[in-house]
Short mmCIF file of C-alpha atoms and ligand atoms in Angstrom, two decimals:
data_model
loop_
_atom_site.label_atom_id
_atom_site.label_comp_id
_atom_site.label_asym_id
_atom_site.label_seq_id
_atom_site.Cartn_x
_atom_site.Cartn_y
_atom_site.Cartn_z
CA MET P 11 -15.66 -13.19 -26.10
CA ASP P 12 -14.36 -14.00 -29.59
CA HIS P 13 -10.80 -12.92 -30.01
CA PRO P 14 -10.74 -10.52 -27.02
CA VAL P 15 -8.22 -7.69 -26.90
CA ALA P 16 -7.28 -5.71 -23.79
CA LEU P 17 -5.29 -2.57 -23.10
CA ILE P 18 -3.85 -1.92 -19.66
CA SER P 19 -2.45 1.55 -19.01
CA GLY P 20 0.59 1.78 -16.76
CA ALA P 21 1.40 -1.89 -17.20
CA SER P 22 5.17 -1.52 -17.02
CA ARG P 23 5.19 -2.61 -13.38
CA GLY P 24 3.11 -3.03 -10.25
CA ILE P 25 -0.54 -4.07 -10.36
CA GLY P 26 -0.90 -3.18 -14.05
CA LYS P 27 1.80 -5.58 -15.12
CA VAL P 28 0.13 -8.40 -13.18
CA ILE P 29 -3.28 -7.58 -14.71
CA ALA P 30 -1.62 -7.82 -18.15
CA ARG P 31 0.00 -11.10 -17.17
CA GLN P 32 -3.28 -12.59 -15.92
CA LEU P 33 -5.28 -11.52 -18.97
CA ALA P 34 -2.63 -12.89 -21.33
CA ALA P 35 -2.65 -16.14 -19.35
CA VAL P 36 -6.35 -16.66 -20.14
CA GLY P 37 -5.74 -16.14 -23.85
CA LEU P 38 -6.36 -12.46 -24.48
CA THR P 39 -4.24 -10.29 -26.70
CA VAL P 40 -2.89 -7.70 -24.28
CA HIS P 41 -1.53 -4.26 -25.12
CA VAL P 42 0.96 -3.44 -22.38
CA GLY P 43 0.56 0.33 -22.04
CA SER P 44 3.64 2.17 -20.86
CA GLY P 45 4.79 5.74 -21.05
CA ASP P 46 8.36 4.48 -21.16
CA ALA P 47 9.09 2.26 -24.17
CA ALA P 48 12.05 0.42 -22.65
CA ARG P 49 10.26 -0.39 -19.37
CA GLY P 50 7.13 -1.41 -21.25
CA GLN P 51 9.09 -3.62 -23.63
CA ARG P 52 10.75 -5.40 -20.71
CA ALA P 53 7.34 -5.96 -19.10
CA ALA P 54 5.78 -7.28 -22.31
CA ALA P 55 8.73 -9.62 -22.88
CA ASP P 56 8.30 -10.95 -19.34
CA ILE P 57 4.66 -11.96 -19.93
CA VAL P 58 3.75 -15.39 -21.29
CA GLY P 59 1.21 -15.13 -24.09
CA ASP P 60 0.27 -12.47 -26.60
CA ALA P 61 1.52 -9.33 -24.83
CA ARG P 62 2.55 -6.35 -26.94
CA LEU P 63 4.14 -3.08 -25.94
CA LEU P 64 1.96 -0.04 -26.57
CA VAL P 65 3.69 3.24 -25.82
CA LEU P 66 1.04 5.30 -24.04
CA ASP P 67 1.61 8.30 -21.80
CA VAL P 68 -1.90 9.06 -20.58
CA THR P 69 -1.03 12.75 -20.04
CA ASP P 70 0.24 13.28 -23.59
CA ALA P 71 -2.32 13.88 -26.36
CA ALA P 72 0.15 12.94 -29.13
CA SER P 73 1.02 9.69 -27.37
CA ILE P 74 -2.67 8.84 -26.96
CA ALA P 75 -3.38 9.60 -30.63
CA ASP P 76 -0.44 7.45 -31.70
CA ALA P 77 -1.55 4.58 -29.46
CA THR P 78 -5.11 4.81 -30.79
CA SER P 79 -3.85 4.51 -34.34
CA GLN P 80 -2.12 1.23 -33.45
CA VAL P 81 -5.11 -0.50 -31.84
CA ALA P 82 -7.88 -1.32 -34.30
CA ALA P 83 -9.88 -3.66 -32.04
CA LEU P 84 -10.42 -3.32 -28.31
CA ASP P 85 -12.75 -5.10 -25.88
CA ILE P 86 -11.27 -4.25 -22.49
CA LEU P 87 -9.72 -1.00 -21.30
CA VAL P 88 -8.14 -1.02 -17.84
CA HIS P 89 -7.24 2.42 -16.50
CA ASN P 90 -4.47 1.42 -14.15
CA ALA P 91 -1.89 4.19 -14.65
CA GLY P 92 -1.80 6.26 -11.51
CA VAL P 93 0.48 8.36 -9.39
CA SER P 94 0.44 9.09 -5.70
CA GLY P 95 0.72 12.44 -3.92
CA ASP P 96 2.04 13.72 -0.63
CA ASP P 97 0.82 12.51 2.74
CA THR P 98 -0.73 15.87 3.58
CA THR P 99 -4.15 17.25 4.38
CA ALA P 100 -5.84 19.61 1.93
CA ASP P 101 -4.98 22.69 3.98
CA GLN P 102 -1.27 21.78 3.83
CA GLU P 103 -1.28 20.64 0.24
CA ASN P 104 1.01 22.22 -2.31
CA LEU P 105 -1.22 23.03 -5.29
CA ALA P 106 1.35 21.45 -7.57
CA THR P 107 0.56 18.06 -6.03
CA PHE P 108 -2.93 18.32 -7.49
CA ARG P 109 -1.29 18.01 -10.92
CA ILE P 110 -1.61 14.25 -10.30
CA TYR P 111 -5.17 14.78 -11.55
CA GLU P 112 -3.64 15.02 -15.01
CA THR P 113 -2.77 11.31 -14.77
CA ASN P 114 -5.41 9.94 -12.39
CA VAL P 115 -8.41 11.84 -13.74
CA CYS P 116 -7.77 13.71 -17.01
CA GLY P 117 -5.75 10.79 -18.37
CA VAL P 118 -8.72 8.49 -17.86
CA VAL P 119 -11.06 10.82 -19.75
CA ALA P 120 -8.60 11.37 -22.58
CA VAL P 121 -7.77 7.68 -23.03
CA THR P 122 -11.40 6.54 -22.68
CA ASN P 123 -12.65 8.99 -25.26
CA ALA P 124 -9.84 8.18 -27.66
CA PHE P 125 -10.56 4.44 -27.54
CA LEU P 126 -14.36 4.67 -27.46
CA PRO P 127 -14.80 4.10 -31.22
CA ALA P 128 -12.90 0.80 -30.89
CA LEU P 129 -14.78 -0.18 -27.72
CA ARG P 130 -18.12 0.57 -29.36
CA ARG P 131 -17.26 -1.95 -32.09
CA SER P 132 -16.73 -4.67 -29.45
CA ALA P 133 -19.49 -7.18 -28.69
CA HIS P 134 -18.68 -7.10 -24.95
CA PRO P 135 -16.89 -3.85 -24.11
CA ARG P 136 -15.60 -3.35 -20.57
CA ILE P 137 -13.82 -0.50 -18.80
CA VAL P 138 -12.16 -1.05 -15.43
CA ASN P 139 -11.01 1.96 -13.42
CA ILE P 140 -8.34 1.15 -10.85
CA SER P 141 -9.45 3.40 -8.04
CA SER P 142 -8.73 3.14 -4.31
CA GLY P 143 -10.69 2.48 -1.16
CA THR P 144 -9.08 5.67 0.12
CA GLY P 145 -11.21 7.51 -2.46
CA SER P 146 -14.44 6.28 -0.87
CA LEU P 147 -16.15 9.29 0.72
CA ALA P 148 -18.44 6.94 2.66
CA TRP P 149 -15.43 5.28 4.24
CA ALA P 150 -13.65 8.62 4.75
CA THR P 151 -16.58 9.93 6.76
CA GLY P 152 -17.25 6.65 8.56
CA PRO P 153 -16.32 6.00 12.16
CA GLN P 154 -13.55 3.47 11.58
CA PHE P 155 -11.53 5.10 8.84
CA ALA P 156 -7.95 5.80 9.81
CA HIS P 157 -6.79 8.11 7.01
CA ARG P 158 -9.08 11.09 7.68
CA GLY P 159 -7.84 14.06 5.62
CA SER P 160 -4.44 12.65 4.64
CA TYR P 161 -3.24 12.22 1.03
CA ALA P 162 -5.83 14.81 0.02
CA ALA P 163 -4.73 15.19 -3.60
CA TYR P 164 -4.45 11.46 -4.29
CA ARG P 165 -7.63 10.49 -2.51
CA SER P 166 -9.71 13.25 -4.07
CA SER P 167 -8.38 12.22 -7.49
CA LYS P 168 -9.70 8.71 -6.84
CA ALA P 169 -13.03 10.12 -5.62
CA ALA P 170 -13.20 12.00 -8.94
CA LEU P 171 -12.40 8.76 -10.76
CA ASN P 172 -15.26 7.10 -8.88
CA ALA P 173 -17.60 9.86 -10.05
CA LEU P 174 -16.41 9.35 -13.62
CA THR P 175 -17.13 5.63 -13.27
CA VAL P 176 -20.78 6.40 -12.55
CA PHE P 177 -21.05 9.04 -15.27
CA TYR P 178 -19.38 6.93 -17.98
CA ALA P 179 -21.44 3.88 -17.02
CA ASP P 180 -24.58 5.96 -17.43
CA ALA P 181 -23.47 7.59 -20.68
CA LEU P 182 -22.29 4.35 -22.28
CA ALA P 183 -25.04 2.00 -21.09
CA GLY P 184 -26.77 2.23 -24.45
CA ASP P 185 -23.57 1.03 -26.15
CA GLY P 186 -23.33 -1.99 -23.85
CA VAL P 187 -20.09 -0.73 -22.29
CA LYS P 188 -19.77 -1.81 -18.65
CA VAL P 189 -17.75 0.57 -16.52
CA ASN P 190 -16.74 -0.34 -12.98
CA ALA P 191 -14.20 0.77 -10.39
CA LEU P 192 -11.89 -1.40 -8.32
CA ALA P 193 -10.41 -0.81 -4.88
CA PRO P 194 -7.29 -3.00 -5.13
CA GLY P 195 -6.33 -2.90 -1.45
CA LEU P 196 -2.91 -1.93 -0.17
CA ARG P 197 -0.35 -3.70 -2.38
CA ARG P 198 3.40 -4.00 -2.38
CA THR P 199 4.36 -1.82 -5.37
CA GLY P 200 6.44 1.24 -6.13
CA LEU P 201 3.43 3.57 -5.74
CA ASN P 202 4.41 5.06 -2.41
CA ALA P 203 6.27 4.19 0.75
CA THR P 204 3.14 2.80 2.41
CA ALA P 205 2.38 0.54 -0.54
CA ALA P 206 6.01 -0.52 -0.90
CA ALA P 207 6.09 -1.64 2.74
CA SER P 208 2.84 -3.58 2.43
CA ASP P 209 2.55 -7.36 2.49
CA GLY P 210 -0.27 -7.16 -0.03
CA ASP P 211 0.24 -9.34 -3.08
CA PRO P 212 -0.47 -7.37 -6.30
CA ALA P 213 -1.79 -10.60 -7.85
CA GLN P 214 -4.87 -10.53 -5.58
CA ALA P 215 -5.67 -7.00 -6.74
CA ALA P 216 -5.08 -7.97 -10.37
CA ALA P 217 -7.50 -10.89 -10.04
CA GLY P 218 -10.18 -8.42 -8.94
CA ALA P 219 -9.52 -6.31 -12.02
CA VAL P 220 -9.61 -9.37 -14.29
CA ARG P 221 -13.00 -10.34 -12.83
CA LEU P 222 -14.40 -6.93 -13.80
CA ALA P 223 -12.68 -7.05 -17.20
CA LEU P 224 -14.35 -10.37 -18.04
CA LEU P 225 -17.83 -9.61 -16.66
CA PRO P 226 -20.67 -11.38 -18.42
CA ASP P 227 -23.29 -9.30 -20.21
CA GLU P 228 -25.66 -9.57 -17.24
CA GLY P 229 -22.94 -8.25 -14.92
CA PRO P 230 -23.04 -4.90 -13.10
CA SER P 231 -22.03 -1.48 -14.40
CA GLY P 232 -21.42 1.80 -12.59
CA GLU P 233 -20.36 0.05 -9.39
CA PHE P 234 -17.36 0.03 -7.05
CA PHE P 235 -15.87 -3.27 -5.88
CA SER P 236 -13.09 -4.33 -3.60
CA TRP P 237 -10.46 -6.73 -4.93
CA ASP P 238 -12.36 -9.64 -3.36
CA GLY P 239 -15.60 -8.77 -5.17
CA THR P 240 -17.40 -7.18 -2.22
CA PRO P 241 -19.09 -3.81 -2.88
CA VAL P 242 -17.37 -0.63 -1.70
CA PRO P 243 -19.61 2.32 -0.78
CA TRP P 244 -18.97 5.48 -2.82
P1 NAP H 1 3.18 1.52 -9.52
O1 NAP H 1 3.93 0.28 -9.31
O2 NAP H 1 3.81 2.82 -9.17
O3 NAP H 1 2.67 1.54 -11.03
C1 NAP H 1 2.06 2.69 -11.58
C2 NAP H 1 2.06 2.54 -13.07
O4 NAP H 1 1.45 3.73 -13.63
C3 NAP H 1 3.48 2.45 -13.66
O5 NAP H 1 3.48 1.46 -14.65
C4 NAP H 1 3.70 3.82 -14.25
O6 NAP H 1 4.54 3.81 -15.37
C5 NAP H 1 2.29 4.17 -14.69
N1 NAP H 1 2.12 5.58 -14.98
C6 NAP H 1 2.28 6.65 -14.17
N2 NAP H 1 2.07 7.79 -14.84
C7 NAP H 1 1.76 7.42 -16.12
C8 NAP H 1 1.44 8.14 -17.30
N3 NAP H 1 1.38 9.48 -17.34
N4 NAP H 1 1.17 7.42 -18.43
C9 NAP H 1 1.22 6.08 -18.42
N5 NAP H 1 1.53 5.35 -17.35
C10 NAP H 1 1.81 6.02 -16.21
O7 NAP H 1 1.82 1.54 -8.68
P2 NAP H 1 0.65 0.48 -8.47
O8 NAP H 1 0.48 0.34 -7.01
O9 NAP H 1 0.82 -0.72 -9.31
O10 NAP H 1 -0.59 1.36 -8.98
C11 NAP H 1 -1.48 0.93 -9.99
C12 NAP H 1 -2.85 1.56 -9.72
O11 NAP H 1 -3.37 1.05 -8.48
C13 NAP H 1 -2.80 3.08 -9.56
O12 NAP H 1 -3.90 3.67 -10.21
C14 NAP H 1 -2.91 3.27 -8.05
O13 NAP H 1 -3.46 4.52 -7.69
C15 NAP H 1 -3.82 2.11 -7.67
N6 NAP H 1 -3.74 1.72 -6.25
C16 NAP H 1 -2.63 1.12 -5.75
C17 NAP H 1 -2.59 0.74 -4.40
C18 NAP H 1 -1.39 0.07 -3.78
O14 NAP H 1 -1.40 -0.20 -2.57
N7 NAP H 1 -0.35 -0.24 -4.54
C19 NAP H 1 -3.71 0.97 -3.58
C20 NAP H 1 -4.83 1.60 -4.14
C21 NAP H 1 -4.85 1.94 -5.49
P3 NAP H 1 6.14 4.10 -15.29
O15 NAP H 1 6.79 2.81 -15.00
O16 NAP H 1 6.45 4.60 -16.65
O17 NAP H 1 6.32 5.15 -14.21
#
């Protein structure tokens, strides 16, 4: 890509910050998306390369509009911002927990659509949706899956994100936009207690996202990959 530019949502910490770091390390201009300006500024300052704070709350239409006005060129959009829910089954779920859809699902639609004009001007546009293996319905209904109906709000939000991956890939194929989803694996981040206690290195997950962000033109679209590049069933 000539002069590639990337935007990572939720890059103030966790996997998103490492994706931003890795893309900046290979020479991209990286917009470090963060709903919180101070946290995002600290993250951008901590990254070697061309990393710039972009205040972006994916649930706030005014914030999205403002961010869009600041980014004229964009080649890579990584939807990383995400929030977890309670460890409950759907029958026990407090409806309020499903408000995480506003970040994990609606935020992706709002941010994608806002940045589509810029992506359409790119020679090699890519969208990477940071999903979760826990959102795989094939795994959820398979014999070896441990989670069963737990984390119903979070996991169904990621299943919805997977569906959007397929639908956007289909809708944007004519524009050359490749849209793929990543299952990053369990990583040691602030996302939830399970993730925080994990040994998983966020850098491995970030490398999987970077691979999808830098796909060649003959690469796949509308697919779901694990962090190590192996396919994940929907
Ligand atoms: P994290 O450390 O909690 O980071 C989440 C990021 O999302 C933070 O930067 C947070 O920003 C941002 N965010 C939340 N709501 C936002 C909003 N409305 N607008 C903009 N940014 C917002 O968690 P993580 O583990 O790195 O998670 C990154 C992605 O990986 C998520 O989509 C998550 O579902 C997915 N994932 C993680 C794991 C894991 O084991 N860690 C496994 C599967 C999938 P603030 O700092 O401002 O809160």
